Each structure stands twice: as C-alpha cells, then as structure tokens.
CSV table of C-alpha atoms in Angstrom, one decimal:
chain,number,residue,atom,x,y,z
A,27,MET,CA,-21.7,-41.8,1.7
A,28,ALA,CA,-18.4,-40.5,0.5
A,29,SER,CA,-20.0,-39.6,-2.9
A,30,SER,CA,-22.7,-37.6,-1.1
A,31,HIS,CA,-20.1,-35.7,0.9
A,32,PHE,CA,-18.1,-35.0,-2.2
A,33,MET,CA,-21.2,-33.6,-4.0
A,34,GLN,CA,-22.0,-31.4,-1.0
A,35,THR,CA,-18.5,-30.1,-0.9
A,36,ALA,CA,-18.5,-29.4,-4.7
A,37,GLN,CA,-21.8,-27.6,-4.4
A,38,THR,CA,-20.5,-25.4,-1.5
A,39,ILE,CA,-17.3,-24.6,-3.5
A,40,ALA,CA,-19.4,-23.7,-6.5
A,41,CYS,CA,-21.6,-21.4,-4.4
A,42,ALA,CA,-18.5,-19.7,-2.9
A,43,VAL,CA,-16.9,-19.2,-6.3
A,44,LEU,CA,-20.2,-17.9,-7.8
A,45,SER,CA,-20.7,-15.4,-4.9
A,46,GLY,CA,-17.1,-14.2,-5.1
A,47,SER,CA,-17.4,-13.7,-8.9
A,48,LEU,CA,-20.7,-11.8,-8.6
A,49,MET,CA,-19.2,-9.6,-6.0
A,50,ALA,CA,-16.2,-8.8,-8.2
A,51,MET,CA,-18.4,-8.0,-11.2
A,52,SER,CA,-20.1,-5.3,-9.2
A,53,PHE,CA,-16.7,-3.4,-9.3
A,54,PRO,CA,-14.8,-1.9,-12.3
A,55,PRO,CA,-14.2,-2.8,-15.0
A,56,VAL,CA,-17.6,-4.7,-15.3
A,57,GLU,CA,-19.2,-2.3,-12.8
A,58,TRP,CA,-22.7,-4.0,-12.6
A,59,HIS,CA,-23.4,-2.4,-9.2
A,60,ALA,CA,-26.8,-4.1,-8.9
A,61,LEU,CA,-25.1,-7.5,-8.6
A,62,ALA,CA,-23.8,-6.6,-5.2
A,63,TRP,CA,-27.3,-6.7,-3.7
A,64,ILE,CA,-27.7,-10.4,-4.6
A,65,ALA,CA,-24.1,-11.6,-4.8
A,66,PHE,CA,-23.9,-13.3,-1.4
A,67,VAL,CA,-27.1,-15.1,-1.6
A,68,PRO,CA,-25.8,-18.4,-3.0
A,69,TRP,CA,-23.0,-18.5,-0.4
A,70,PHE,CA,-25.2,-17.4,2.6
A,71,LEU,CA,-27.7,-20.3,1.7
A,72,ARG,CA,-24.9,-22.8,2.1
A,73,ILE,CA,-23.6,-21.6,5.5
A,74,PRO,CA,-26.3,-23.3,7.7
A,75,ARG,CA,-25.2,-26.7,6.4
A,76,LEU,CA,-21.5,-26.2,7.2
A,77,SER,CA,-19.4,-26.6,10.3
A,78,PRO,CA,-17.5,-23.5,11.6
A,79,ARG,CA,-14.2,-24.9,10.2
A,80,GLU,CA,-15.8,-25.6,6.8
A,81,THR,CA,-17.3,-22.1,6.8
A,82,TRP,CA,-13.9,-20.5,7.3
A,83,VAL,CA,-12.2,-22.6,4.6
A,84,MET,CA,-15.0,-22.1,2.0
A,85,GLY,CA,-15.3,-18.4,3.0
A,86,ALA,CA,-11.6,-18.0,2.3
A,87,ILE,CA,-12.1,-19.6,-1.1
A,88,LEU,CA,-14.8,-17.0,-1.8
A,89,GLY,CA,-12.4,-14.3,-0.7
A,90,VAL,CA,-9.6,-15.5,-3.0
A,91,VAL,CA,-12.0,-15.5,-6.0
A,92,PHE,CA,-13.3,-12.0,-5.1
A,93,TYR,CA,-10.0,-10.4,-4.5
A,94,ARG,CA,-8.2,-12.1,-7.4
A,95,ILE,CA,-10.7,-10.5,-9.8
A,96,ALA,CA,-11.5,-7.2,-8.1
A,97,LEU,CA,-7.8,-6.5,-7.2
A,98,SER,CA,-6.3,-8.0,-10.3
A,99,TRP,CA,-4.6,-4.7,-10.9
A,100,MET,CA,-2.2,-5.4,-8.0
A,101,PHE,CA,-0.6,-8.2,-10.1
A,102,GLY,CA,0.4,-5.6,-12.6
A,103,ILE,CA,2.4,-3.9,-9.9
A,104,SER,CA,3.9,-6.8,-7.9
A,105,ALA,CA,2.5,-10.3,-8.5
A,106,PRO,CA,4.2,-12.0,-5.4
A,107,LEU,CA,3.1,-9.2,-3.0
A,108,ALA,CA,-0.4,-9.2,-4.6
A,109,MET,CA,-0.8,-13.0,-4.0
A,110,ILE,CA,0.4,-12.7,-0.4
A,111,LEU,CA,-2.0,-9.9,0.4
A,112,ILE,CA,-5.0,-11.6,-1.3
A,113,VAL,CA,-4.4,-14.7,0.7
A,114,ILE,CA,-4.2,-12.7,4.0
A,115,TYR,CA,-7.4,-10.7,3.2
A,116,ALA,CA,-9.2,-13.9,2.1
A,117,ILE,CA,-8.4,-15.7,5.3
A,118,ILE,CA,-9.7,-12.7,7.3
A,119,MET,CA,-12.9,-12.7,5.2
A,120,GLY,CA,-13.3,-16.4,5.9
A,121,LEU,CA,-12.8,-15.8,9.6
A,122,SER,CA,-15.8,-13.4,9.5
A,123,PHE,CA,-18.1,-16.1,8.2
A,124,ARG,CA,-16.7,-18.5,10.9
A,125,VAL,CA,-17.5,-16.0,13.6
A,126,ALA,CA,-21.0,-15.5,12.3
A,127,LYS,CA,-21.5,-19.3,12.3
A,128,LEU,CA,-20.2,-19.6,15.9
A,129,LEU,CA,-22.5,-16.8,17.0
A,130,SER,CA,-25.5,-18.7,15.4
A,131,LEU,CA,-24.4,-21.9,17.3
A,132,THR,CA,-24.3,-19.9,20.5
A,133,LEU,CA,-27.3,-17.6,20.1
A,134,GLY,CA,-29.6,-19.8,17.9
A,135,SER,CA,-29.8,-20.5,14.2
A,136,SER,CA,-31.9,-17.4,13.4
A,137,ALA,CA,-29.0,-15.2,14.7
A,138,LEU,CA,-27.0,-16.2,11.7
A,139,TRP,CA,-28.8,-13.8,9.4
A,140,TYR,CA,-28.1,-10.9,11.7
A,141,ALA,CA,-24.5,-12.0,12.4
A,142,LEU,CA,-23.4,-12.4,8.8
A,143,PRO,CA,-23.8,-8.7,7.8
A,144,PHE,CA,-22.1,-7.4,11.0
A,145,CYS,CA,-19.2,-9.9,10.9
A,146,PHE,CA,-18.5,-9.3,7.2
A,147,LEU,CA,-18.6,-5.6,7.7
A,148,GLY,CA,-16.4,-5.9,10.8
A,149,GLN,CA,-13.6,-7.6,8.8
A,150,GLU,CA,-14.0,-5.0,6.0
A,151,ILE,CA,-13.4,-2.2,8.5
A,152,LEU,CA,-10.5,-4.1,10.0
A,153,ARG,CA,-8.9,-4.6,6.5
A,154,SER,CA,-9.5,-0.9,5.6
A,155,GLU,CA,-8.5,0.9,8.8
A,156,GLY,CA,-7.3,-1.5,11.4
A,157,LEU,CA,-4.2,-3.1,9.9
A,158,SER,CA,-1.4,-0.6,10.2
A,159,GLN,CA,0.9,-1.9,7.4
A,160,LEU,CA,-1.7,-3.8,5.5
A,161,ARG,CA,-4.7,-1.4,5.4
A,162,LEU,CA,-6.3,-1.4,2.0
A,163,SER,CA,-9.8,-0.1,1.4
A,164,TYR,CA,-10.1,-1.0,-2.3
A,165,ALA,CA,-13.0,-3.3,-3.0
A,166,ALA,CA,-14.9,-2.5,0.1
A,167,LEU,CA,-18.5,-3.3,-0.8
A,168,GLY,CA,-19.9,0.2,-0.5
A,169,TYR,CA,-17.7,1.5,-3.3
A,170,SER,CA,-19.5,-0.8,-5.7
A,171,GLN,CA,-22.4,1.7,-5.4
A,172,ALA,CA,-20.5,4.8,-6.6
A,173,PRO,CA,-22.3,4.5,-10.0
A,174,ASN,CA,-25.6,4.2,-8.2
A,175,ASN,CA,-25.6,7.9,-7.3
A,176,TRP,CA,-29.0,8.0,-5.7
A,177,MET,CA,-28.2,5.2,-3.2
A,178,ALA,CA,-24.6,6.4,-2.7
A,179,GLN,CA,-25.9,9.6,-1.0
A,180,ALA,CA,-26.5,7.5,2.1
A,181,ALA,CA,-22.7,7.7,2.7
A,182,SER,CA,-23.4,11.2,4.1
A,183,LEU,CA,-25.1,9.5,7.0
A,184,GLY,CA,-22.7,6.7,7.9
A,185,GLY,CA,-19.9,6.7,5.3
A,186,VAL,CA,-19.0,4.0,2.8
A,187,TYR,CA,-19.4,1.3,5.5
A,188,LEU,CA,-23.1,2.1,5.9
A,189,LEU,CA,-23.4,1.5,2.1
A,190,SER,CA,-21.6,-1.9,2.7
A,191,PHE,CA,-24.0,-2.7,5.5
A,192,PHE,CA,-27.0,-1.9,3.3
A,193,VAL,CA,-25.8,-4.3,0.6
A,194,LEU,CA,-25.0,-7.0,3.1
A,195,ILE,CA,-28.3,-6.8,5.1
A,196,VAL,CA,-30.3,-7.1,1.8
A,197,ASN,CA,-28.3,-10.2,0.8
A,198,SER,CA,-28.9,-11.7,4.2
A,199,ALA,CA,-32.6,-10.9,4.3
A,200,LEU,CA,-33.0,-12.3,0.8
A,201,ALA,CA,-31.2,-15.5,1.7
A,202,PHE,CA,-33.4,-15.9,4.8
A,203,PHE,CA,-36.5,-15.5,2.7
A,204,LEU,CA,-35.4,-18.0,0.1
A,205,GLN,CA,-34.5,-20.5,2.8
A,206,HIS,CA,-37.9,-20.4,4.5
A,207,ARG,CA,-40.2,-19.2,1.7
A,208,SER,CA,-42.9,-18.0,4.1
A,209,TYR,CA,-44.9,-14.9,4.7
A,210,ARG,CA,-43.1,-14.3,8.0
A,211,SER,CA,-39.7,-14.7,6.4
A,212,PHE,CA,-40.6,-12.1,3.8
A,213,LEU,CA,-41.3,-9.4,6.5
A,214,PRO,CA,-37.5,-8.9,7.3
A,215,LEU,CA,-36.7,-8.4,3.6
A,216,PHE,CA,-39.6,-6.0,3.2
A,217,ALA,CA,-38.7,-4.0,6.3
A,218,THR,CA,-35.0,-3.9,5.3
A,219,VAL,CA,-35.8,-2.6,1.8
A,220,VAL,CA,-38.2,0.1,3.2
A,221,ALA,CA,-35.6,1.2,5.8
A,222,ILE,CA,-32.8,1.5,3.2
A,223,LEU,CA,-35.0,3.4,0.7
A,224,SER,CA,-36.0,5.7,3.5
A,225,CYS,CA,-32.3,6.4,4.3
A,226,GLY,CA,-31.8,7.0,0.6
A,227,PHE,CA,-34.6,9.6,0.5
A,228,VAL,CA,-33.4,11.3,3.7
A,229,SER,CA,-29.8,11.6,2.5
A,230,GLN,CA,-30.5,13.2,-0.9
A,231,SER,CA,-28.7,16.6,-1.2
A,232,SER,CA,-31.2,19.3,-1.7
A,233,SER,CA,-28.8,22.0,-2.9
A,234,GLN,CA,-25.2,22.9,-3.7
A,235,PRO,CA,-23.3,25.3,-1.4
A,236,ALA,CA,-24.4,28.9,-2.0
A,237,ASN,CA,-20.9,30.5,-2.0
A,238,ALA,CA,-19.7,32.1,-5.2
A,239,HIS,CA,-18.0,29.7,-7.6
A,240,ILE,CA,-14.3,29.6,-7.6
A,241,ARG,CA,-12.3,28.7,-10.7
A,242,VAL,CA,-9.9,25.8,-10.2
A,243,ALA,CA,-7.7,23.7,-12.5
A,244,CYS,CA,-5.8,20.4,-12.4
A,245,ILE,CA,-2.5,19.8,-14.2
A,246,GLN,CA,-2.2,16.3,-15.5
A,247,SER,CA,1.4,15.2,-16.4
A,248,GLU,CA,4.0,12.6,-15.7
A,249,CYS,CA,6.9,14.2,-17.5
A,250,PRO,CA,10.5,13.8,-16.3
A,251,ASN,CA,11.3,17.5,-16.6
A,252,ASP,CA,10.1,20.8,-15.0
A,253,ARG,CA,9.6,22.6,-18.3
A,254,GLU,CA,6.4,20.8,-19.3
A,255,TYR,CA,4.9,21.4,-15.9
A,256,ILE,CA,5.7,25.1,-16.0
A,257,ASP,CA,4.3,25.5,-19.6
A,258,LEU,CA,1.1,23.8,-18.5
A,259,VAL,CA,0.8,26.0,-15.4
A,260,ARG,CA,1.3,29.2,-17.4
A,261,GLN,CA,-1.2,28.0,-20.0
A,262,ALA,CA,-3.8,27.3,-17.3
A,263,LEU,CA,-3.4,30.6,-15.5
A,264,GLY,CA,-3.2,32.6,-18.8
A,265,THR,CA,-6.8,31.8,-19.8
A,266,ALA,CA,-9.6,34.4,-19.5
A,267,ASP,CA,-11.3,32.3,-16.8
A,268,ARG,CA,-8.2,32.4,-14.7
A,269,PRO,CA,-8.2,29.8,-11.9
A,270,ARG,CA,-7.7,30.9,-8.3
A,271,ILE,CA,-6.4,27.5,-7.3
A,272,LEU,CA,-4.2,25.1,-9.3
A,273,VAL,CA,-3.3,21.5,-8.3
A,274,LEU,CA,-0.4,19.5,-9.7
A,275,PRO,CA,0.2,15.8,-9.2
A,276,GLU,CA,2.0,13.9,-6.4
A,277,HIS,CA,5.8,13.5,-6.6
A,278,THR,CA,6.0,16.4,-9.1
A,279,ILE,CA,9.0,17.8,-7.1
A,280,GLU,CA,11.3,15.0,-5.9
A,281,GLY,CA,14.1,17.2,-4.6
A,282,ASP,CA,14.0,18.7,-1.1
A,283,ALA,CA,11.3,21.4,-1.7
A,284,ASP,CA,11.9,22.9,1.7
A,285,ARG,CA,15.4,24.0,0.6
A,286,PRO,CA,16.1,26.5,-2.2
A,287,HIS,CA,14.8,24.7,-5.3
A,288,PRO,CA,14.5,26.1,-8.8
A,289,PHE,CA,11.2,24.5,-9.6
A,290,VAL,CA,9.6,25.8,-6.4
A,291,ASP,CA,11.0,29.3,-7.1
A,292,GLN,CA,9.4,29.2,-10.6
A,293,LEU,CA,6.1,28.2,-9.2
A,294,ALA,CA,6.3,30.9,-6.6
A,295,ARG,CA,7.0,33.5,-9.2
A,296,ILE,CA,4.0,32.3,-11.2
A,297,ALA,CA,1.7,32.3,-8.2
A,298,ARG,CA,2.7,35.9,-7.4
A,299,GLU,CA,2.3,37.0,-11.0
A,300,PHE,CA,-1.2,35.5,-11.4
A,301,LYS,CA,-2.3,35.9,-7.7
A,302,ALA,CA,-3.1,32.2,-7.5
A,303,TYR,CA,-2.8,29.4,-5.0
A,304,ILE,CA,-0.7,26.5,-6.2
A,305,VAL,CA,-0.8,23.0,-4.6
A,306,VAL,CA,2.0,20.7,-5.8
A,307,GLY,CA,3.1,17.2,-4.7
A,308,ALA,CA,6.7,17.4,-3.3
A,309,HIS,CA,9.3,15.9,-1.1
A,310,VAL,CA,10.7,17.6,2.0
A,311,ARG,CA,13.4,16.5,4.3
A,312,ALA,CA,12.4,14.1,7.2
A,313,PRO,CA,14.1,13.9,10.6
A,314,ASN,CA,17.0,11.5,10.6
A,315,ASP,CA,15.4,9.0,13.0
A,316,LEU,CA,12.6,8.1,10.6
A,317,GLN,CA,12.5,5.2,8.2
A,318,CYS,CA,12.2,7.2,5.0
A,319,ASP,CA,14.6,10.1,4.3
A,320,TYR,CA,11.7,12.3,3.0
A,321,ASP,CA,8.1,13.2,3.7
A,322,ASN,CA,5.7,13.0,0.8
A,323,VAL,CA,3.7,16.2,1.0
A,324,ALA,CA,1.2,18.5,-0.7
A,325,LEU,CA,2.9,21.9,-0.8
A,326,LEU,CA,0.8,25.0,-0.7
A,327,ILE,CA,2.1,28.2,-2.3
A,328,GLY,CA,0.2,31.4,-1.8
A,329,PRO,CA,-0.6,34.4,-4.1
A,330,ASN,CA,2.3,36.3,-2.6
A,331,GLY,CA,4.7,33.6,-3.7
A,332,GLU,CA,5.4,32.4,-0.2
A,333,ILE,CA,5.0,28.8,0.9
A,334,ILE,CA,2.0,28.8,3.2
A,335,GLY,CA,2.7,25.2,4.5
A,336,HIS,CA,2.5,21.6,3.6
A,337,GLN,CA,0.6,18.4,4.6
A,338,ALA,CA,2.4,15.1,4.7
A,339,LYS,CA,0.8,11.9,3.4
A,340,SER,CA,-1.0,10.2,6.3
A,341,VAL,CA,-0.9,6.7,4.9
A,342,PRO,CA,2.1,6.0,2.7
A,343,VAL,CA,1.6,3.1,0.3
A,344,PRO,CA,2.6,0.0,2.1
A,345,PHE,CA,5.8,-1.8,0.9
A,346,PHE,CA,6.8,1.3,-1.2
A,347,HIS,CA,9.4,4.0,-0.5
A,348,ASP,CA,6.6,6.6,-0.2
A,349,GLY,CA,7.5,8.9,2.6
A,350,ASN,CA,6.7,8.8,6.4
A,351,PRO,CA,3.2,8.8,7.9
A,352,ALA,CA,2.1,12.3,8.7
A,353,ARG,CA,2.7,13.2,12.3
A,354,SER,CA,-0.4,15.5,12.3
A,355,GLN,CA,-3.1,17.0,10.1
A,356,ARG,CA,-4.0,20.6,9.6
A,357,THR,CA,-6.0,22.9,7.4
A,358,PHE,CA,-4.9,26.2,5.8
A,359,PRO,CA,-7.0,29.4,6.1
A,360,THR,CA,-6.9,31.6,3.0
A,361,ASP,CA,-8.9,34.4,1.4
A,362,VAL,CA,-10.8,31.9,-0.6
A,363,GLY,CA,-11.6,29.6,2.4
A,364,GLU,CA,-10.2,26.9,4.6
A,365,LEU,CA,-8.3,24.5,2.4
A,366,GLY,CA,-7.7,20.8,3.2
A,367,LEU,CA,-4.7,19.0,1.6
A,368,CYS,CA,-4.3,15.3,1.3
A,369,VAL,CA,-2.1,13.1,-0.8
A,370,CYS,CA,-3.3,10.4,-3.2
A,371,PHE,CA,-3.7,7.2,-1.1
A,372,ASP,CA,-5.1,9.3,1.8
A,373,THR,CA,-8.4,9.8,0.0
A,374,ASP,CA,-8.9,6.0,0.0
A,375,PHE,CA,-9.7,6.2,3.7
A,376,SER,CA,-12.7,7.9,5.2
A,377,ASP,CA,-11.0,8.5,8.5
A,378,ILE,CA,-8.2,10.7,7.0
A,379,THR,CA,-10.5,13.0,5.0
A,380,ARG,CA,-13.1,13.2,7.8
A,381,ARG,CA,-10.5,14.5,10.2
A,382,LEU,CA,-9.6,17.3,7.7
A,383,VAL,CA,-13.2,18.4,7.5
A,384,ASP,CA,-13.5,18.1,11.3
A,385,LEU,CA,-10.6,20.5,11.5
A,386,GLY,CA,-12.5,23.0,9.2
A,387,ALA,CA,-11.6,22.1,5.7
A,388,GLU,CA,-14.1,23.6,3.2
A,389,LEU,CA,-12.4,22.1,0.1
A,390,LEU,CA,-10.2,19.1,-0.6
A,391,LEU,CA,-7.1,19.5,-2.9
A,392,VAL,CA,-5.4,16.3,-3.8
A,393,PRO,CA,-2.2,15.6,-5.7
A,394,VAL,CA,-2.3,12.1,-7.1
A,395,MET,CA,0.2,9.7,-8.6
A,396,ASN,CA,-1.2,7.0,-10.9
A,397,PRO,CA,1.9,5.9,-12.8
A,398,GLU,CA,1.3,5.3,-16.5
A,399,SER,CA,2.5,1.7,-16.1
A,400,TRP,CA,-0.2,0.8,-13.5
A,401,PRO,CA,-3.4,-1.0,-14.7
A,402,ILE,CA,-6.4,1.1,-15.6
A,403,GLN,CA,-8.6,-0.8,-13.2
A,404,GLN,CA,-6.7,0.8,-10.3
A,405,ARG,CA,-7.4,4.3,-11.6
A,406,ILE,CA,-11.1,3.6,-12.1
A,407,GLN,CA,-11.5,2.1,-8.6
A,408,GLN,CA,-9.7,5.0,-6.9
A,409,ALA,CA,-11.7,7.5,-8.9
A,410,ALA,CA,-14.9,5.9,-7.6
A,411,MET,CA,-13.6,6.0,-4.1
A,412,ALA,CA,-13.1,9.8,-4.4
A,413,GLN,CA,-16.8,10.1,-5.4
A,414,ILE,CA,-17.8,8.4,-2.1
A,415,ARG,CA,-15.4,10.7,-0.1
A,416,SER,CA,-17.1,13.8,-1.5
A,417,ILE,CA,-20.6,12.5,-0.6
A,418,GLU,CA,-19.5,11.5,2.9
A,419,LEU,CA,-18.2,15.1,3.6
A,420,ARG,CA,-20.3,17.1,1.1
A,421,ARG,CA,-17.2,18.8,-0.1
A,422,TYR,CA,-15.8,19.5,-3.6
A,423,SER,CA,-12.6,17.5,-4.3
A,424,VAL,CA,-10.0,18.6,-6.8
A,425,ARG,CA,-7.7,15.6,-7.8
A,426,ALA,CA,-4.7,16.2,-10.1
A,427,ALA,CA,-3.4,12.8,-11.2
A,428,SER,CA,-0.1,12.2,-13.0
A,429,SER,CA,-1.5,10.0,-15.7
A,430,GLY,CA,-5.2,10.2,-15.0
A,431,ILE,CA,-7.9,10.0,-13.8
A,432,SER,CA,-7.9,13.6,-12.8
A,433,GLN,CA,-11.3,14.8,-11.6
A,434,ILE,CA,-13.3,17.6,-10.0
A,435,VAL,CA,-15.9,15.9,-7.9
A,436,GLU,CA,-19.0,17.7,-6.6
A,437,PRO,CA,-20.4,17.2,-3.1
A,438,THR,CA,-23.1,14.9,-4.5
A,439,GLY,CA,-20.5,12.6,-5.9
A,440,ARG,CA,-21.1,13.7,-9.5
A,441,VAL,CA,-18.0,14.1,-11.5
A,442,GLN,CA,-18.1,17.6,-12.9
A,443,CYS,CA,-15.2,16.9,-15.3
A,444,SER,CA,-12.4,14.4,-15.6
A,445,ARG,CA,-9.3,13.7,-17.7
A,446,ASN,CA,-8.1,10.2,-18.3
A,447,LEU,CA,-4.9,8.5,-19.3
A,448,VAL,CA,-5.7,8.4,-23.0
A,449,GLU,CA,-6.0,12.2,-23.1
A,450,GLY,CA,-2.5,12.5,-21.8
A,451,PRO,CA,-0.8,15.6,-20.3
A,452,GLY,CA,-3.0,18.7,-20.2
A,453,ILE,CA,-5.3,20.9,-18.1
A,454,LEU,CA,-8.6,20.1,-16.4
A,455,PRO,CA,-10.5,23.4,-15.6
A,456,GLY,CA,-13.6,23.6,-13.5
A,457,TYR,CA,-15.2,25.4,-10.5
A,458,VAL,CA,-15.9,24.7,-6.9
A,459,SER,CA,-17.9,26.1,-4.0
A,460,LEU,CA,-16.9,26.1,-0.4
A,461,THR,CA,-19.0,25.2,2.6
A,462,ASN,CA,-18.4,24.7,6.3
A,463,LYS,CA,-21.5,22.6,6.9
A,464,ARG,CA,-21.0,19.2,8.6
A,465,THR,CA,-22.7,16.1,7.4
A,466,PHE,CA,-24.2,13.6,9.9
A,467,PHE,CA,-21.2,11.3,9.0
A,468,VAL,CA,-18.7,13.9,10.1
A,469,ALA,CA,-20.6,14.9,13.2
A,470,GLY,CA,-21.1,11.3,14.5
A,471,GLY,CA,-21.9,8.9,11.7
A,472,HIS,CA,-18.3,7.7,11.6
A,473,TYR,CA,-18.8,6.0,15.0
A,474,PHE,CA,-20.8,3.4,13.2
A,475,ALA,CA,-17.6,1.9,11.7
A,476,GLN,CA,-15.8,2.0,15.0
A,477,ILE,CA,-18.6,0.3,16.9
A,478,VAL,CA,-19.0,-2.5,14.3
A,479,GLY,CA,-15.2,-2.9,14.0
A,480,TRP,CA,-14.6,-3.2,17.7
A,481,ALA,CA,-17.7,-5.4,18.2
A,482,PHE,CA,-16.3,-7.8,15.6
A,483,LEU,CA,-12.9,-8.0,17.3
A,484,LEU,CA,-14.6,-8.5,20.7
A,485,ALA,CA,-16.7,-11.4,19.2
A,486,VAL,CA,-13.5,-13.0,17.8
A,487,ILE,CA,-11.8,-12.8,21.2
A,488,LEU,CA,-14.8,-14.0,23.3
A,489,LEU,CA,-15.7,-16.9,21.0
A,490,THR,CA,-12.0,-18.0,20.9
A,491,LEU,CA,-11.9,-18.0,24.7
A,492,ARG,CA,-15.2,-19.8,25.0
A,493,ARG,CA,-14.1,-22.6,22.7
A,494,LYS,CA,-10.8,-23.0,24.6
A,495,THR,CA,-12.7,-23.1,27.9
A,496,ASN,CA,-15.1,-25.7,26.5
A,497,ALA,CA,-12.3,-27.8,25.2
A,498,THR,CA,-10.6,-27.7,28.6
A,499,THR,CA,-13.6,-28.5,30.7
A,500,SER,CA,-15.3,-31.1,28.5
A,501,PRO,CA,-15.2,-34.5,30.2
A,502,SER,CA,-13.4,-37.3,28.5
A,503,ILE,CA,-15.6,-39.9,26.8
A,504,ASN,CA,-15.6,-43.2,28.7
A,505,SER,CA,-17.4,-46.4,28.0
A,506,SER,CA,-20.3,-45.8,30.4
A,507,HIS,CA,-20.9,-42.4,29.0
A,508,PHE,CA,-21.0,-43.8,25.5
A,509,THR,CA,-23.4,-46.6,26.5
A,510,THR,CA,-25.8,-44.1,28.1
A,511,ASN,CA,-26.0,-41.8,25.1
A,512,THR,CA,-26.5,-44.7,22.6
A,513,GLY,CA,-28.9,-46.7,24.6
C-alpha cells in the first residue's frame, strides 16, 4: 500500500515537473510557442486523482519549476529576492489549482475542466495587476504567443489575458478528451479550436493607419556622460531623412531635470535647431512627503525648445529606488498628433498603456532602461511584451533602450526594426503612423480580465467560508454513527 502511494506521488510530481518545464520552454530563450498549447495536459490529467491539499502542493511544485526556468533572469539581478518571489508566485499558482479542484467537488467532476482555465487565469491576472508591490506580468501565458503573430492578433479583442485563456482552454479540452477518449469528449475540443480560430480570423488587421508616415529614431546608449548622447542626437537629426521624433533611454538625465540643467538645455537647443520632438528619460523633484526623492519621468521637449511636459512612471520596479508611482496619466497634443509617454516597466502592463490610448494617445513613446549587466533573457521577454501591447492597442510603439533591445513595433506586433545589446550604442531609425481608432480591447475587452480576476477572488473567499462552515457544523463521529456507516 505504501509502495503504491509512493508511486502515485512520484508520478504526480513527474507530471507537475514536466508541465512546468514545457510551459517554460514556450518562452525565451527556447521560445517553442506551440508547446504552450499542450504543456498543461500531463498535469491536468493528474488533478482528478488528487485531494485539494495535494493539488495545491503539487501545483506549487509546478509553479516553482516554471518560474525558476522562465524567470531565471531574476537570479542575475538578485538571487535571494528572486527565490522569495518565485515561491510566492508558485504558492498562488498552486492555490488556483486547489480552487478549481474544490469547485469540481462542489459542482460536479465535469466542472473541473471549465474551472481550471478560469482559475489559472484568475491567479495570472492577480499576479500581474492585483498585487500592489509584487505585480509582475513576465511569463503570463499569453506572451508565449508573441512569435505566433497570426494568433497574437486576438489580443486586440481581449488583451494578453484572452491569449492566455485560449491556451488554457485548449489544454483543458485536450486533457478532457484524453481522459475519456470518446466521441462526446472530442466535441468540446473541436468546438474550442473552431472558436479560437474564428477569433483569430476576426482579429486580423486588414490595413495600417492611413496617415502620412512620420520619421522617428531611437538613441541606444548607456554611457556615463552627456557627450555621447549629444553626439548621437545630432547624428540622428543631421541625416537627410530627419526624424520628427527622437526617443532617448530611461534614466538618461539623473539630475533634477525640472531645474536649470545643462543637459536639458543642450537638448532644448537641438530640438529648436532641428524642429524636432525629443523624449528623454529623466528625474524630477518629488514632493517631500513621498518615499522616493525623485519621480522617474519621460520628459517631452518641443520643437520650440520648451518642455511640453512629462509623464511619471506609473509602476516603479518593486524593491528598487525607481521613483514614485505616477499620480495621474495624460497625453500630449502636438502638431504631429496626440503623444502618449510611458516609462519602461509600464509597458509590461496592459492596464497602464490602455489608459493612455483611452485618453487619446495615437503613438506610444517609451524610454527604457535595460542595464548591460542584466541577463539577455529579460530583454527578450520584455521586447515580446511590447509586441503584444501594440496589438492590443493597434498603436506604433517606439522603445529606446539603454543597452537593447530598442524597437519600433508596428500595430500588428511586427517589429519594423530593432537594435540589440551586441550592436552597442547607436541610432535606430524608422517610421510610424498615427491613428485614433480604438480596438475592441480598449473599448471594452479589458473588462474580461477584471471579470475573471474578481470572480477568482470571489471563488477563493466563498470556498474558504464554505469549508470553515462545514468544519464547524459537521457532527462529531461517535460509535453508533460509525457502526451505522460500516454495517
């Protein structure tokens, strides 16, 4: 008996490890995005045999395996912090499987296959947007489909979380079919695939914005002095195809840019000389009662050499001295269109960029800091997230990174051009078009994530209260009760 239990446990752990590994391999650097559509199947097939507690523990093991591989770049930044975060996120992931198991015990065994996708997606939304100091959207399942450009277009309907849901529901339907192996069990899988392919067809972008092309350029550099930046700016603006908009990396100006500053003065003179808009990552003074002594902003300088305004970073990197959260978001009307500014980490979150487009942004300009010392895996994952953002919003995105990957991303998610770490400091020229059209995601598709996220939290609360009530009201086992049930 003990040997049989040991074998069952070993098989369950093996399935959890296998699923976690397959999930991780769908992300960079392996980037086999097709694996995501089958990765959960081994694990989902084991859940019907487990208790709720076992489901939580084994699900957390799956989470540790997945995050340890997919987020291994975090260990290159801070190993102790990375391990703490991975354990927290893994426990939350395991909780989602436990909630799905409890729902199946409450609503019937067949409910498991519907509950698993919604519960897993609920915890993914919670991790990405619901944890104030711990929100991290890296390795959300939908981002694995960034290389699958045809399928990724569905993000314009419901954002990255709709892509995650598609991946999860296919895994669940496939596991259901493999468990029952009947004609009737094949129908949900067939219907799911047809529905997803239909969404894919509907979401394909038929055309690019019709506005005249506007020349833009990114400056990529992580130099410690102003001189190299100024030389690159002049070099970019001195070309025959002179850009109207120039974007420099995050933290380019670390002094108080809202005071008289020689670097800001030089950029202002250049902007006036070449009649260009310059966006540069800078620091400005923060009110004394805030935690950080500066705000980390994208500063916009106009063609007249005046500072038009700045946008603070909405989500500073947790546990880093990275400025204060933005107190508001705004867009900037110019003679080239309505410009939306966001800073690096902000573009990892669909809610931040969606609000900018909701305010009228026709183009996203993004100063980015990817320190040269950080692992390349982080750069690749963040670049893929930027592709999904452009699809969600159908907006061009111009990202100037300190040490790569700088990119100009089209509304279809196609990378028009990019510059990586190996290429070093330099200029990335390209073009953009502006549009004020709103995708279904911007208009209302974003409510999908809110509904699923809140429904998951509600399920956690109700199931917890129900189990506490059952524990309180259950009669104690006495001898007569035992005799009756065994007789």
